[in-house]
Short mmCIF file of C-alpha atoms in Angstrom, two decimals:
data_model
loop_
_atom_site.label_atom_id
_atom_site.label_comp_id
_atom_site.label_asym_id
_atom_site.label_seq_id
_atom_site.Cartn_x
_atom_site.Cartn_y
_atom_site.Cartn_z
CA MET A 141 7.00 40.41 3.39
CA LYS A 142 9.38 38.91 6.25
CA LYS A 143 12.25 37.28 4.76
CA TYR A 144 14.04 34.61 5.96
CA HIS A 145 17.40 33.05 6.16
CA PRO A 146 17.94 30.33 3.93
CA TYR A 147 19.08 27.98 6.82
CA CYS A 148 15.59 28.85 8.31
CA VAL A 149 13.86 28.22 5.41
CA LYS A 150 15.06 25.06 4.88
CA TYR A 151 14.22 24.70 8.94
CA ILE A 152 10.52 25.54 8.31
CA ALA A 153 10.36 22.81 5.36
CA VAL A 154 11.28 19.95 7.49
CA HIS A 155 8.68 20.47 9.77
CA ILE A 156 6.39 20.59 6.54
CA LEU A 157 7.61 17.60 5.47
CA LEU A 158 6.71 15.85 8.74
CA LEU A 159 3.18 17.67 8.91
CA ALA A 160 3.00 15.61 5.64
CA PHE A 161 4.25 12.28 6.79
CA ASN A 162 1.64 12.74 10.04
CA ALA A 163 -1.46 14.12 7.74
CA LYS A 164 -0.42 10.57 5.70
CA LEU A 165 -0.76 8.59 8.87
CA ASN A 166 -3.41 9.72 9.92
CA ALA A 167 -5.22 9.01 6.53
CA ASN A 168 -4.52 5.73 6.55
CA TYR A 169 -5.25 5.22 10.29
CA PRO A 170 -8.18 7.22 11.08
CA ASN A 171 -9.02 6.05 14.59
CA ILE A 172 -6.27 7.53 16.42
CA GLU A 173 -6.79 7.59 19.86
CA THR A 174 -5.07 10.23 22.75
CA LEU A 175 -2.55 8.96 25.33
CA LYS A 176 -2.48 11.13 28.39
CA SER A 177 0.69 9.24 30.10
CA ILE A 178 3.34 6.94 29.50
CA SER A 179 2.52 4.67 32.38
CA ILE A 180 2.54 1.17 33.25
CA GLN A 181 -0.40 1.61 35.28
CA ASN A 182 -2.33 3.56 32.26
CA ALA A 183 -5.11 0.59 31.20
CA LYS A 184 -4.36 1.65 27.67
CA ILE A 185 -0.75 1.11 28.02
CA LYS A 186 -1.33 -1.97 29.61
CA ALA A 187 -3.39 -3.14 26.39
CA LEU A 188 -0.69 -1.92 24.11
CA ARG A 189 1.69 -4.24 25.98
CA ASN A 190 -0.66 -7.21 25.70
CA ASP A 191 -0.89 -6.51 21.69
CA VAL A 192 2.17 -6.23 21.13
CA SER A 193 3.46 -9.43 22.48
CA ARG A 194 0.50 -11.25 21.30
CA SER A 195 1.33 -9.98 17.70
CA ILE A 196 4.60 -11.06 18.37
CA TYR A 197 3.43 -14.44 18.90
CA ILE A 198 1.15 -15.08 16.39
CA VAL A 199 3.48 -13.75 13.47
CA LYS A 200 6.72 -15.46 14.63
CA SER A 201 4.58 -18.89 15.40
CA ASN A 202 2.99 -18.52 11.80
CA LYS A 203 -0.55 -18.73 13.64
CA ASP A 204 -3.70 -18.02 11.47
CA SER A 205 -3.70 -13.68 10.53
CA ASN A 206 -7.17 -13.24 12.15
CA LEU A 207 -5.96 -13.58 15.36
CA LEU A 208 -3.82 -10.21 15.44
CA PRO A 209 -5.20 -7.76 17.11
CA GLU A 210 -6.39 -4.78 14.91
CA LEU A 211 -3.61 -2.33 14.29
CA ARG A 212 -4.20 0.83 16.53
CA PHE A 213 -2.20 3.93 16.70
CA TYR A 214 -2.20 6.56 19.92
CA LYS A 215 -1.38 9.93 19.69
CA TYR A 216 1.19 11.18 22.70
CA LYS A 217 2.74 14.77 23.57
CA VAL A 218 6.38 14.05 25.17
CA ARG A 219 6.44 15.11 28.20
CA LYS A 220 9.86 16.57 30.26
CA TYR A 221 11.10 13.30 31.92
CA ASP A 222 10.35 11.36 28.59
CA SER A 223 13.36 10.18 26.44
CA PHE A 224 13.10 7.84 23.74
CA TRP A 225 14.42 4.74 25.81
CA ARG A 226 11.95 5.21 28.15
CA ILE A 227 9.01 5.39 26.07
CA LEU A 228 10.55 1.98 24.07
CA SER A 229 10.73 0.17 27.57
CA THR A 230 7.36 1.49 28.90
CA THR A 231 5.20 0.24 25.51
CA SER A 232 7.46 -3.11 24.95
CA LEU A 233 8.05 -1.50 21.32
CA ASN A 234 11.14 -1.66 19.62
CA ILE A 235 13.39 0.77 17.91
CA ASP A 236 12.30 -0.37 14.23
CA THR A 237 8.77 0.84 15.24
CA LEU A 238 9.39 3.97 17.33
CA ALA A 239 11.97 5.49 14.36
CA THR A 240 9.59 4.68 11.45
CA CYS A 241 6.14 5.61 12.57
CA ASN A 242 7.72 8.90 13.41
CA ALA A 243 10.28 9.15 10.59
CA LEU A 244 13.33 9.95 13.54
CA SER A 245 16.61 10.34 12.51
CA SER A 246 18.04 9.64 15.95
CA PRO A 247 16.57 9.03 19.43
CA MET A 248 17.74 12.92 20.13
CA ASP A 249 14.48 13.56 17.85
CA ILE A 250 12.41 12.85 20.89
CA TYR A 251 11.97 16.15 23.16
CA PRO A 252 9.49 17.66 25.46
CA GLY A 253 6.50 19.04 23.75
CA LYS A 254 6.57 16.73 20.43
CA GLU A 255 3.70 14.93 19.40
CA ILE A 256 4.59 11.04 18.46
CA TYR A 257 2.66 8.01 17.47
CA ILE A 258 2.76 4.73 19.42
CA SER A 259 1.64 1.42 17.63
CA ASN A 260 0.21 -1.56 19.57
CA MET A 261 2.30 -3.77 17.77
CA ARG A 262 6.25 -4.25 16.59
CA GLY A 263 6.76 -3.25 12.93
CA ILE A 264 7.49 -0.77 10.59
CA ILE A 265 6.03 2.24 8.62
CA TYR A 266 6.87 1.54 5.02
CA LYS A 267 6.35 3.84 2.02
CA THR A 268 5.56 1.62 -1.72
CA LYS A 269 7.18 2.25 -4.45
CA ARG A 270 5.11 2.65 -7.62
CA ASN A 271 3.69 -0.84 -9.15
CA GLU A 272 5.57 -2.46 -5.84
CA SER A 273 3.47 -5.87 -5.12
CA ILE A 274 2.42 -6.80 -1.43
CA ASP A 275 4.48 -10.28 -2.12
CA GLU A 276 7.19 -8.29 -3.25
CA ILE A 277 7.26 -6.29 0.16
CA ALA A 278 6.74 -9.68 2.23
CA ARG A 279 9.57 -11.26 0.63
CA LYS A 280 12.04 -8.55 1.23
CA TYR A 281 10.93 -7.94 5.22
CA LYS A 282 10.69 -12.30 5.45
CA ILE A 283 7.15 -11.71 6.72
CA ASP A 284 4.13 -13.76 5.23
CA LYS A 285 2.23 -11.68 3.09
CA LYS A 286 -1.29 -12.78 5.05
CA TYR A 287 -0.47 -10.67 7.90
CA ILE A 288 0.29 -7.79 5.75
CA TYR A 289 -2.80 -8.08 3.95
CA ASN A 290 -4.98 -7.90 7.44
CA VAL A 291 -3.16 -5.95 9.39
CA ASN A 292 -3.75 -3.16 6.60
CA ARG A 293 -6.91 -4.20 5.78
CA ILE A 294 -6.35 -4.62 1.90
CA ASN A 295 -8.83 -6.00 -0.24
CA LYS A 296 -7.64 -4.66 -3.65
CA GLY A 297 -4.93 -2.43 -5.04
CA ASN A 298 -1.96 -1.06 -2.53
CA LYS A 299 -1.44 2.03 -0.24
CA SER A 300 1.12 4.40 -0.54
CA HIS A 301 2.25 3.38 3.13
CA LEU A 302 1.73 -0.03 4.91
CA PHE A 303 2.83 -1.26 8.44
CA ILE A 304 4.41 -4.16 8.36
CA PRO A 305 4.19 -6.41 11.39
CA CYS A 306 7.37 -7.55 13.29
CA ALA A 307 9.67 -5.92 10.25
CA LYS A 308 12.90 -4.73 11.00
CA ILE A 309 15.18 -1.84 9.29
CA SER A 310 18.30 -3.00 8.46
CA ASN A 311 21.95 -3.12 10.39
CA LEU A 312 22.76 0.11 8.64
CA GLU A 313 19.72 1.93 8.85
CA LYS A 314 19.74 0.85 12.75
CA SER A 315 23.61 1.98 13.00
CA LEU A 316 23.04 5.21 11.53
CA PHE A 317 20.20 6.05 13.62
CA MET A 318 22.46 4.94 16.75
CA GLY A 319 25.12 7.54 15.72
CA VAL A 320 27.92 5.43 14.72
CA GLY A 321 27.90 5.62 11.04
CA PHE A 322 29.93 9.03 10.17
CA LYS A 323 33.55 9.56 10.70
CA PHE A 324 34.77 13.31 11.75
CA PRO A 325 36.06 15.09 8.09
CA LEU A 326 39.32 16.73 9.40
CA LYS A 327 42.21 15.11 11.22
CA ARG A 328 42.25 18.17 13.33
CA GLY A 329 39.97 21.26 13.67
CA LYS A 330 38.05 23.19 16.78
CA ARG A 331 34.14 23.40 16.56
CA THR A 332 33.63 26.64 16.86
CA SER A 333 29.52 26.29 15.84
CA ASN A 334 27.15 23.67 16.39
CA PHE A 335 24.01 22.54 15.17
CA GLY A 336 20.60 24.68 16.04
CA ARG A 337 19.58 27.73 16.67
CA ARG A 338 22.28 30.75 17.13
CA LYS A 339 23.11 34.23 16.33
CA ASP A 340 24.23 34.90 12.61
CA PRO A 341 27.62 36.17 12.48
CA PHE A 342 26.51 38.57 9.88
CA ASN A 343 23.08 40.32 11.31
CA ASN A 344 23.46 38.97 15.04
CA ARG A 345 19.87 37.11 14.82
CA ASN A 346 18.41 34.16 16.31
CA GLN A 347 18.59 31.57 13.45
CA PHE A 348 18.83 27.98 12.39
CA HIS A 349 22.17 26.51 11.57
CA SER A 350 21.89 23.30 9.92
CA GLY A 351 25.35 21.75 10.68
CA ILE A 352 28.68 22.65 12.51
CA ASP A 353 31.43 24.84 12.00
CA ILE A 354 34.99 23.27 12.18
CA ALA A 355 37.90 25.68 12.42
CA CYS A 356 41.05 24.97 10.24
CA PRO A 357 44.02 26.09 8.53
CA MET A 358 43.47 26.95 4.96
CA ARG A 359 43.70 24.01 2.67
CA SER A 360 43.48 21.66 5.05
CA ARG A 361 42.29 18.05 4.04
CA ILE A 362 38.95 16.94 3.85
CA TYR A 363 37.89 13.31 4.31
CA ALA A 364 34.39 11.84 3.42
CA ALA A 365 32.38 10.69 6.52
CA ARG A 366 31.28 7.56 4.92
CA SER A 367 31.42 5.62 2.06
CA GLY A 368 29.14 6.86 -0.90
CA LYS A 369 28.82 8.53 -4.25
CA VAL A 370 29.68 12.00 -5.03
CA PHE A 371 26.10 13.79 -5.45
CA PHE A 372 27.13 17.66 -6.15
CA ILE A 373 30.23 19.76 -6.55
CA GLY A 374 30.63 23.42 -7.26
CA ARG A 375 29.10 26.41 -5.47
CA LYS A 376 26.09 26.46 -3.85
CA GLY A 377 24.75 29.94 -2.34
CA GLY A 378 26.32 30.73 1.42
CA TYR A 379 27.88 26.77 1.40
CA GLY A 380 30.67 28.42 -1.54
CA LEU A 381 32.48 25.50 -2.89
CA LEU A 382 30.52 22.62 -1.68
CA VAL A 383 30.83 18.98 -2.01
CA ILE A 384 27.46 16.68 -1.33
CA ILE A 385 28.31 12.86 -0.91
CA LYS A 386 25.22 10.59 -0.96
CA HIS A 387 24.93 7.93 1.36
CA PRO A 388 22.98 4.43 1.66
CA HIS A 389 19.51 4.70 2.84
CA ASN A 390 18.87 8.60 1.82
CA TYR A 391 21.48 10.20 3.89
CA TYR A 392 24.03 12.98 2.72
CA SER A 393 26.90 14.68 4.19
CA TYR A 394 27.77 18.47 2.90
CA TYR A 395 31.08 19.74 3.02
CA GLY A 396 30.95 23.48 2.63
CA HIS A 397 33.15 26.69 2.16
CA LEU A 398 36.22 24.65 0.49
CA SER A 399 39.11 26.23 -1.51
CA LYS A 400 39.46 23.41 -4.21
CA ILE A 401 37.38 20.01 -4.78
CA LEU A 402 39.58 16.82 -5.56
CA VAL A 403 36.65 14.23 -6.78
CA GLN A 404 34.09 14.34 -9.49
CA LYS A 405 30.47 14.17 -9.78
CA GLY A 406 29.07 10.62 -9.78
CA LYS A 407 32.59 9.04 -8.24
CA ASP A 408 32.23 6.07 -5.24
CA ILE A 409 34.18 7.22 -2.18
CA LYS A 410 35.42 5.25 0.55
CA ARG A 411 34.92 6.50 4.04
CA GLY A 412 38.24 8.49 4.84
CA SER A 413 39.21 9.39 1.43
CA VAL A 414 40.34 12.65 1.19
CA ILE A 415 37.57 14.55 -1.19
CA ALA A 416 38.66 18.32 -1.16
CA LEU A 417 40.84 21.18 0.65
CA SER A 418 39.53 23.83 2.98
CA GLY A 419 38.98 27.26 2.49
CA ASN A 420 36.73 30.70 3.13
CA SER A 421 34.41 30.55 -0.19
CA GLY A 422 30.54 31.27 0.60
CA ARG A 423 29.19 33.22 3.33
CA THR A 424 31.81 33.07 5.94
CA THR A 425 33.57 35.25 8.23
CA GLY A 426 36.95 33.00 8.27
CA PRO A 427 38.48 29.84 7.07
CA HIS A 428 36.56 26.83 8.26
CA LEU A 429 34.25 23.74 7.39
CA HIS A 430 30.86 23.67 7.29
CA PHE A 431 30.01 20.03 7.95
CA GLU A 432 26.22 18.73 7.82
CA ILE A 433 24.44 15.41 7.65
CA ARG A 434 21.05 14.74 5.79
CA LYS A 435 18.39 11.99 6.02
CA GLY A 436 16.52 13.18 2.81
CA ASP A 437 15.59 16.93 2.84
CA LYS A 438 15.83 16.84 7.10
CA PRO A 439 19.20 18.30 8.71
CA ILE A 440 20.33 16.15 11.44
CA ASN A 441 22.76 17.18 14.54
CA PRO A 442 25.98 16.09 13.07
CA GLY A 443 27.60 15.42 16.99
CA ILE A 444 24.77 12.66 17.74
CA LEU A 445 26.18 10.56 14.43
CA LEU A 446 29.69 11.54 14.42
CA LYS A 447 32.19 8.74 15.76
#
């Protein structure tokens, strides 16, 4: 049986999670059409833009919910010259909609060949919590519940995922998405390995690296990249001595190969606080800090999020 490096296994797991999310979207909205191009001249894009404008007017003006267009999703395979911003401007959607409908962690998650979903309304995909009512969701997003009922065609009970028309993500979530939320974890250090595919220094194979490596002298001070709560301390496989900090909206920062941990599990940490000393523990060829950021289980390129 073929064996995979732990980083590669996590990379595969990320894609399984995204496939599960896409399957859930297909289950809730089965009549998904395909867009062959993102162009103003495309008749489907023209209709989509009209639906976006119409739905904004109806919700913001508190008009009859029956006047809303039927919620539709389109499937689109990203082309070579597409970008997150080009898709937004062409479809008249906003950051909140495209990000939540596709479980994106940053604008760089859009790349050629990726299959994405495009809705004909602005809003967000919301995963409902157990026993959470539509009234509670409507109050949370300050959207009249009649629009949530209408758009999602709810007669009784609840769905696992809802589309909340004209709802927005929080300013904090948006700042994290835009990459202005995390501070560099060292005062000084040289980046020696980037996020993504690379040759493993131990076996020279092309494998996935879920963070960045920063060379620094032994026992350099390591700083919290963002405020949060210490989620894990201790030894963990190839990471060696590791600190994981949990941040709002299910973000996590990892600090690996440490020589000494200076914080306790469960402790609230402020951005810029000293949390550990760098080292050479775990699977490493020399002293450095392995730093990574995750959204849930999904590794994100720290280079996008670091200020």
